[in-house]
CSV table of C-alpha atoms and ligand atoms in Angstrom, one decimal:
chain,number,residue,atom,x,y,z
A,1,MET,CA,139.1,55.7,138.6
A,2,SER,CA,137.3,52.3,137.6
A,3,GLU,CA,135.0,52.5,134.7
A,4,SER,CA,131.3,52.8,135.2
A,5,PRO,CA,129.4,49.4,135.0
A,6,ALA,CA,127.8,48.5,131.6
A,7,VAL,CA,123.9,47.9,131.2
A,8,ARG,CA,124.4,44.2,131.5
A,9,GLU,CA,126.1,44.4,135.0
A,10,LEU,CA,123.6,47.1,136.2
A,11,LEU,CA,120.8,44.8,135.3
A,12,ALA,CA,122.4,41.6,136.8
A,13,VAL,CA,122.9,43.5,140.1
A,14,ALA,CA,119.6,45.2,140.1
A,15,THR,CA,117.8,42.0,139.4
A,16,GLN,CA,119.5,40.3,142.5
A,17,ARG,CA,118.4,43.3,144.5
A,18,LEU,CA,114.7,42.7,143.6
A,19,GLY,CA,114.7,39.0,144.4
A,20,GLY,CA,116.2,37.4,141.3
A,21,SER,CA,113.1,36.3,139.5
A,22,ALA,CA,112.0,36.8,135.8
A,23,GLU,CA,109.6,39.8,137.2
A,24,ALA,CA,112.7,41.2,139.1
A,25,ARG,CA,114.6,41.1,135.7
A,26,ALA,CA,111.7,42.8,134.0
A,27,GLU,CA,111.3,45.5,136.6
A,28,ALA,CA,115.1,46.3,136.5
A,29,ALA,CA,115.0,46.8,132.8
A,30,ILE,CA,111.8,49.1,133.2
A,31,LEU,CA,113.6,51.2,135.6
A,32,LEU,CA,116.9,51.3,133.8
A,33,ALA,CA,115.1,52.1,130.5
A,34,HIS,CA,113.3,54.9,132.2
A,35,VAL,CA,116.5,56.5,133.7
A,36,LEU,CA,118.3,56.4,130.4
A,37,GLY,CA,115.3,57.4,128.3
A,38,ARG,CA,115.4,54.3,126.2
A,39,THR,CA,113.3,51.4,125.4
A,40,ARG,CA,113.9,48.0,127.2
A,41,SER,CA,114.9,46.5,124.0
A,42,TRP,CA,117.5,49.1,123.4
A,43,LEU,CA,119.0,47.9,126.5
A,44,TYR,CA,119.2,44.3,125.5
A,45,ALA,CA,120.5,45.5,122.1
A,46,TRP,CA,123.4,47.4,123.7
A,47,PRO,CA,124.5,45.4,126.9
A,48,GLU,CA,128.0,46.9,126.9
A,49,PHE,CA,127.0,50.5,126.9
A,50,ARG,CA,128.1,52.3,130.1
A,51,PRO,CA,125.8,54.8,131.4
A,52,ALA,CA,127.2,57.9,133.2
A,53,ALA,CA,127.8,57.4,136.9
A,54,ALA,CA,125.0,59.8,137.8
A,55,ALA,CA,122.6,57.7,135.7
A,56,GLY,CA,123.8,54.6,137.5
A,57,ALA,CA,123.2,56.2,140.9
A,58,ARG,CA,120.0,57.3,139.9
A,59,PHE,CA,119.1,53.7,138.9
A,60,ALA,CA,120.5,52.4,142.2
A,61,GLN,CA,118.0,54.9,144.0
A,62,LEU,CA,114.8,53.6,141.9
A,63,VAL,CA,115.9,49.9,142.6
A,64,GLU,CA,115.9,50.5,146.3
A,65,ALA,CA,112.8,52.3,146.3
A,66,ARG,CA,111.2,49.3,144.4
A,67,ARG,CA,112.8,47.0,146.9
A,68,LYS,CA,111.0,48.8,149.5
A,69,GLY,CA,107.7,48.3,147.7
A,70,GLN,CA,107.1,51.5,145.9
A,71,PRO,CA,105.1,50.9,142.8
A,72,ILE,CA,106.8,50.7,139.5
A,73,ALA,CA,104.4,53.1,137.9
A,74,TYR,CA,105.0,55.8,140.6
A,75,LEU,CA,108.9,55.5,140.1
A,76,THR,CA,108.5,55.9,136.3
A,77,GLY,CA,105.6,58.3,136.7
A,78,SER,CA,103.7,56.6,133.9
A,79,ARG,CA,101.3,54.0,133.2
A,80,ALA,CA,99.5,52.5,130.0
A,81,PHE,CA,95.8,52.6,130.0
A,82,TRP,CA,93.5,51.7,126.9
A,83,SER,CA,95.5,53.4,123.9
A,84,LEU,CA,97.0,56.0,126.3
A,85,GLN,CA,100.3,56.5,128.3
A,86,LEU,CA,99.2,58.4,131.5
A,87,ALA,CA,101.4,60.1,133.7
A,88,VAL,CA,100.8,59.1,137.3
A,89,SER,CA,101.5,60.2,140.8
A,90,PRO,CA,101.0,59.0,144.4
A,91,ALA,CA,98.1,61.4,144.4
A,92,VAL,CA,96.1,58.8,142.0
A,93,LEU,CA,95.3,55.2,141.8
A,94,ILE,CA,97.4,53.5,139.3
A,95,PRO,CA,94.9,52.5,136.3
A,96,ARG,CA,94.2,48.8,136.2
A,97,PRO,CA,93.7,46.6,133.3
A,98,GLU,CA,90.4,45.4,134.4
A,99,THR,CA,88.9,49.0,134.4
A,100,GLU,CA,89.3,48.9,130.5
A,101,LEU,CA,86.1,46.7,130.8
A,102,LEU,CA,84.4,50.0,132.1
A,103,VAL,CA,85.7,51.8,129.2
A,104,GLU,CA,84.3,49.1,126.6
A,105,LEU,CA,81.0,49.0,128.2
A,106,ALA,CA,80.6,52.9,128.2
A,107,LEU,CA,81.9,53.1,124.3
A,108,ALA,CA,79.2,50.5,123.6
A,109,ARG,CA,76.5,53.0,124.9
A,110,LEU,CA,77.9,56.1,123.1
A,111,ALA,CA,77.2,56.5,119.4
A,112,SER,CA,80.6,57.2,117.7
A,113,ASP,CA,79.7,60.3,116.0
A,114,LEU,CA,76.9,61.8,118.0
A,115,PRO,CA,77.4,64.6,120.6
A,116,ALA,CA,76.8,63.2,124.2
A,117,GLU,CA,77.4,64.4,127.8
A,118,VAL,CA,79.5,62.0,129.9
A,119,ALA,CA,80.8,62.2,133.3
A,120,ASP,CA,83.5,60.2,135.1
A,121,LEU,CA,83.3,60.5,138.9
A,122,GLY,CA,86.5,60.2,140.8
A,123,THR,CA,88.6,60.1,137.7
A,124,GLY,CA,92.1,60.0,139.4
A,125,SER,CA,94.6,60.1,136.6
A,126,GLY,CA,91.6,60.6,134.1
A,127,ALA,CA,92.2,57.2,132.7
A,128,ILE,CA,88.6,56.5,132.0
A,129,ALA,CA,87.7,59.9,131.2
A,130,LEU,CA,90.5,60.4,128.7
A,131,ALA,CA,90.1,56.9,127.0
A,132,LEU,CA,86.3,57.9,126.3
A,133,ALA,CA,87.2,61.4,125.1
A,134,SER,CA,89.9,60.0,122.8
A,135,GLU,CA,87.3,57.4,121.3
A,136,ARG,CA,84.5,59.7,121.2
A,137,PRO,CA,85.6,63.1,120.0
A,138,ALA,CA,82.0,64.3,119.3
A,139,ALA,CA,81.3,63.7,123.2
A,140,HIS,CA,82.0,65.8,125.9
A,141,VAL,CA,83.6,64.6,129.2
A,142,LEU,CA,83.4,65.9,132.6
A,143,ALA,CA,86.0,64.4,134.9
A,144,THR,CA,85.6,64.9,138.7
A,145,ASP,CA,87.6,64.3,141.6
A,146,ALA,CA,87.5,65.4,145.3
A,147,SER,CA,91.4,65.6,145.3
A,148,ALA,CA,92.9,69.0,143.7
A,149,ASP,CA,96.2,67.1,143.2
A,150,ALA,CA,94.5,64.4,141.3
A,151,LEU,CA,92.7,66.8,139.2
A,152,ALA,CA,96.0,68.4,138.4
A,153,VAL,CA,97.2,65.2,137.3
A,154,ALA,CA,94.4,64.2,135.1
A,155,ARG,CA,94.4,68.0,133.5
A,156,ALA,CA,98.1,67.5,132.6
A,157,ASN,CA,97.2,64.2,131.0
A,158,ALA,CA,94.6,65.7,129.1
A,159,GLN,CA,96.8,68.6,127.8
A,160,ASP,CA,99.6,66.3,127.0
A,161,LEU,CA,97.4,64.0,124.9
A,162,GLY,CA,95.6,67.1,123.2
A,163,LEU,CA,92.3,66.2,124.2
A,164,ALA,CA,90.1,69.2,124.4
A,165,ASN,CA,86.7,67.7,124.8
A,166,VAL,CA,87.4,67.2,128.7
A,167,ASP,CA,86.6,69.4,131.5
A,168,PHE,CA,87.3,69.1,135.2
A,169,ALA,CA,85.3,69.7,138.4
A,170,GLN,CA,86.3,69.2,141.9
A,171,GLY,CA,83.9,67.7,144.4
A,172,ASP,CA,82.7,64.5,146.1
A,173,TRP,CA,80.8,62.0,143.7
A,174,CYS,CA,77.8,63.6,142.3
A,175,GLY,CA,78.3,66.7,144.4
A,176,ALA,CA,80.7,67.9,141.6
A,177,LEU,CA,78.0,67.8,139.0
A,178,ALA,CA,76.0,70.9,140.0
A,179,GLU,CA,72.5,70.8,138.3
A,180,ARG,CA,73.8,69.2,135.2
A,181,ARG,CA,72.4,65.9,133.5
A,182,PHE,CA,74.5,63.6,131.5
A,183,ASP,CA,73.8,60.8,128.8
A,184,LEU,CA,76.3,58.5,130.7
A,185,ILE,CA,78.0,58.4,134.1
A,186,VAL,CA,80.8,56.0,134.8
A,187,SER,CA,82.8,55.6,138.0
A,188,ASN,CA,85.6,53.3,139.3
A,189,PRO,CA,85.0,54.3,142.9
A,190,PRO,CA,87.0,53.0,146.0
A,191,TYR,CA,85.2,49.8,146.7
A,192,ILE,CA,87.6,47.7,149.1
A,193,GLU,CA,86.4,47.0,152.6
A,194,ALA,CA,88.1,49.2,155.1
A,195,ALA,CA,89.6,46.1,156.9
A,196,ASP,CA,90.7,44.2,153.9
A,197,ALA,CA,94.1,43.0,154.4
A,198,HIS,CA,95.0,43.6,150.7
A,199,LEU,CA,95.2,47.3,151.6
A,200,GLY,CA,98.5,46.5,153.7
A,201,GLN,CA,99.9,44.7,150.7
A,202,GLY,CA,101.9,45.5,147.5
A,203,ASP,CA,101.2,48.6,145.4
A,204,LEU,CA,98.0,49.5,147.5
A,205,ARG,CA,100.2,50.5,150.5
A,206,PHE,CA,101.5,53.5,148.6
A,207,GLU,CA,98.2,54.4,146.7
A,208,PRO,CA,95.8,57.1,148.1
A,209,ALA,CA,93.4,55.4,150.7
A,210,ALA,CA,90.6,57.4,149.6
A,211,ALA,CA,90.8,55.8,146.0
A,212,LEU,CA,90.7,52.4,147.3
A,213,ALA,CA,88.8,51.9,150.7
A,214,SER,CA,85.2,52.9,151.2
A,215,GLY,CA,83.4,51.9,154.6
A,216,ALA,CA,83.0,48.7,156.3
A,217,ASP,CA,81.3,46.8,153.3
A,218,GLY,CA,83.3,48.9,150.6
A,219,LEU,CA,80.0,50.4,149.5
A,220,ASP,CA,79.8,53.7,150.8
A,221,ALA,CA,81.0,55.5,147.8
A,222,ILE,CA,78.8,53.3,145.2
A,223,ARG,CA,75.8,54.0,147.8
A,224,SER,CA,76.3,57.6,147.5
A,225,ILE,CA,76.7,57.7,143.7
A,226,VAL,CA,73.6,55.4,143.1
A,227,ALA,CA,71.6,57.5,145.5
A,228,ALA,CA,72.3,60.9,143.8
A,229,ALA,CA,72.9,60.0,140.2
A,230,PRO,CA,69.4,59.8,138.7
A,231,ARG,CA,69.1,63.6,139.4
A,232,HIS,CA,72.0,63.8,137.0
A,233,LEU,CA,70.8,61.3,134.3
A,234,ARG,CA,68.8,62.4,131.2
A,235,PRO,CA,65.8,60.0,130.4
A,236,GLY,CA,67.5,56.8,128.8
A,237,ALA,CA,71.0,57.4,130.3
A,238,TRP,CA,73.3,55.0,131.7
A,239,LEU,CA,75.0,54.7,135.0
A,240,LEU,CA,78.1,52.4,135.0
A,241,LEU,CA,79.9,51.4,138.3
A,242,GLU,CA,83.1,49.2,138.7
A,243,HIS,CA,83.2,47.2,141.9
A,244,GLY,CA,84.6,44.2,143.6
A,245,TRP,CA,84.4,40.6,142.4
A,246,ALA,CA,82.0,39.8,145.3
A,247,GLN,CA,79.7,43.1,145.2
A,248,GLY,CA,77.7,42.3,142.1
A,249,PRO,CA,74.5,41.2,143.8
A,250,ALA,CA,74.7,44.4,146.4
A,251,VAL,CA,75.2,46.7,143.5
A,252,ARG,CA,72.7,45.4,141.3
A,253,GLU,CA,70.1,45.7,144.3
A,254,LEU,CA,71.2,49.4,145.0
A,255,LEU,CA,70.7,50.1,141.4
A,256,LEU,CA,67.1,48.4,141.1
A,257,ALA,CA,66.1,49.8,144.6
A,258,ARG,CA,66.9,53.4,143.3
A,259,GLY,CA,64.7,52.6,140.2
A,260,LEU,CA,67.1,52.0,137.5
A,261,ALA,CA,66.1,49.6,134.6
A,262,GLU,CA,67.8,47.0,132.6
A,263,VAL,CA,70.3,46.4,135.5
A,264,ALA,CA,73.1,43.9,134.7
A,265,THR,CA,76.6,43.0,135.7
A,266,ALA,CA,79.7,42.3,133.2
A,267,HIS,CA,82.5,40.1,133.9
A,268,ASP,CA,86.2,41.2,133.8
A,269,CYS,CA,89.0,39.2,131.7
A,270,GLY,CA,89.3,37.0,134.9
A,271,GLY,CA,85.9,36.1,134.8
A,272,GLN,CA,84.8,37.9,137.7
A,273,GLU,CA,81.6,40.2,138.2
A,274,ARG,CA,83.4,43.8,137.9
A,275,VAL,CA,80.9,46.5,136.2
A,276,SER,CA,77.3,46.7,137.1
A,277,PHE,CA,75.1,49.1,135.3
A,278,GLY,CA,71.5,50.4,135.0
A,279,ARG,CA,69.4,52.8,132.9
A,280,TRP,CA,67.5,55.8,133.9
A,281,LEU,CA,64.1,55.5,132.3
A,282,PRO,CA,61.7,57.9,134.4
B,301,LIG,N1,90.8,47.4,141.5
B,301,LIG,C1,91.6,47.9,142.6
B,301,LIG,C2,92.2,46.7,143.4
B,301,LIG,O1,91.6,46.0,143.7
B,301,LIG,C3,90.7,48.6,143.5
B,301,LIG,C4,90.5,50.1,143.0
B,301,LIG,C5,89.2,50.6,143.5
B,301,LIG,O2,88.9,50.5,144.7
B,301,LIG,N2,88.3,51.3,142.7
B,301,LIG,O3,93.4,46.8,143.6
């Protein structure tokens, strides 16, 4: 029987299967580290290590799934967001770095040691809700989603992270809030135009369509949230919404038309309009 291949060989073969680029090499290492329960630096320190045949076979399966386009985060079941490592599954959108802007803007509006009621609409993996709950232990966060499968992922993440100041409710946008009012409502809703070609490319092909696209102009979910939010905002409370790079003017218009004050838009790290917000001052 021939010896099973060493880490160095496994990585070289997988890198070629994934296209041979530096990115392919990095992805091969992420997948092999995941299979072996090691870090990527461990792999580079032990290139001669020969994993058991079963681990090699599992690695080959993951490389093939990646070659067919499956997102890395779904293959490893995990993605970093803010300071948190979150479990993800195909039931939830993979957290994006640009959404950390929404967390920063929310934190700037939540005093660090005061109790506050916060809602995160369409929480998916729980990324935003759990980042806020971890940074503001005195606050209480209600995380909602229309999808029971998504809520199960978010709940498991809260439990794994030991965050007890988060609760969950199933429902569509403000429909999950019952009669409650909040000091701050955040959402990264779906906002891609239904006909956008990006939905057929890259990771987006494998993510839940309901977490990505929202009607012809991408604004259906945002319109629904803005229309209902004032009934759930305390006087002086903020509503913050992530949106597409070209949707700033439309979202500001919706917020102003619904009677919100101090309406403005913040730019993401790529310099694009990304989060618009307003304040309920009845
Ligand atoms: N920002 C995501 C993307 O363009 C979309 C997420 C969303 O619709 N909320 O890939």
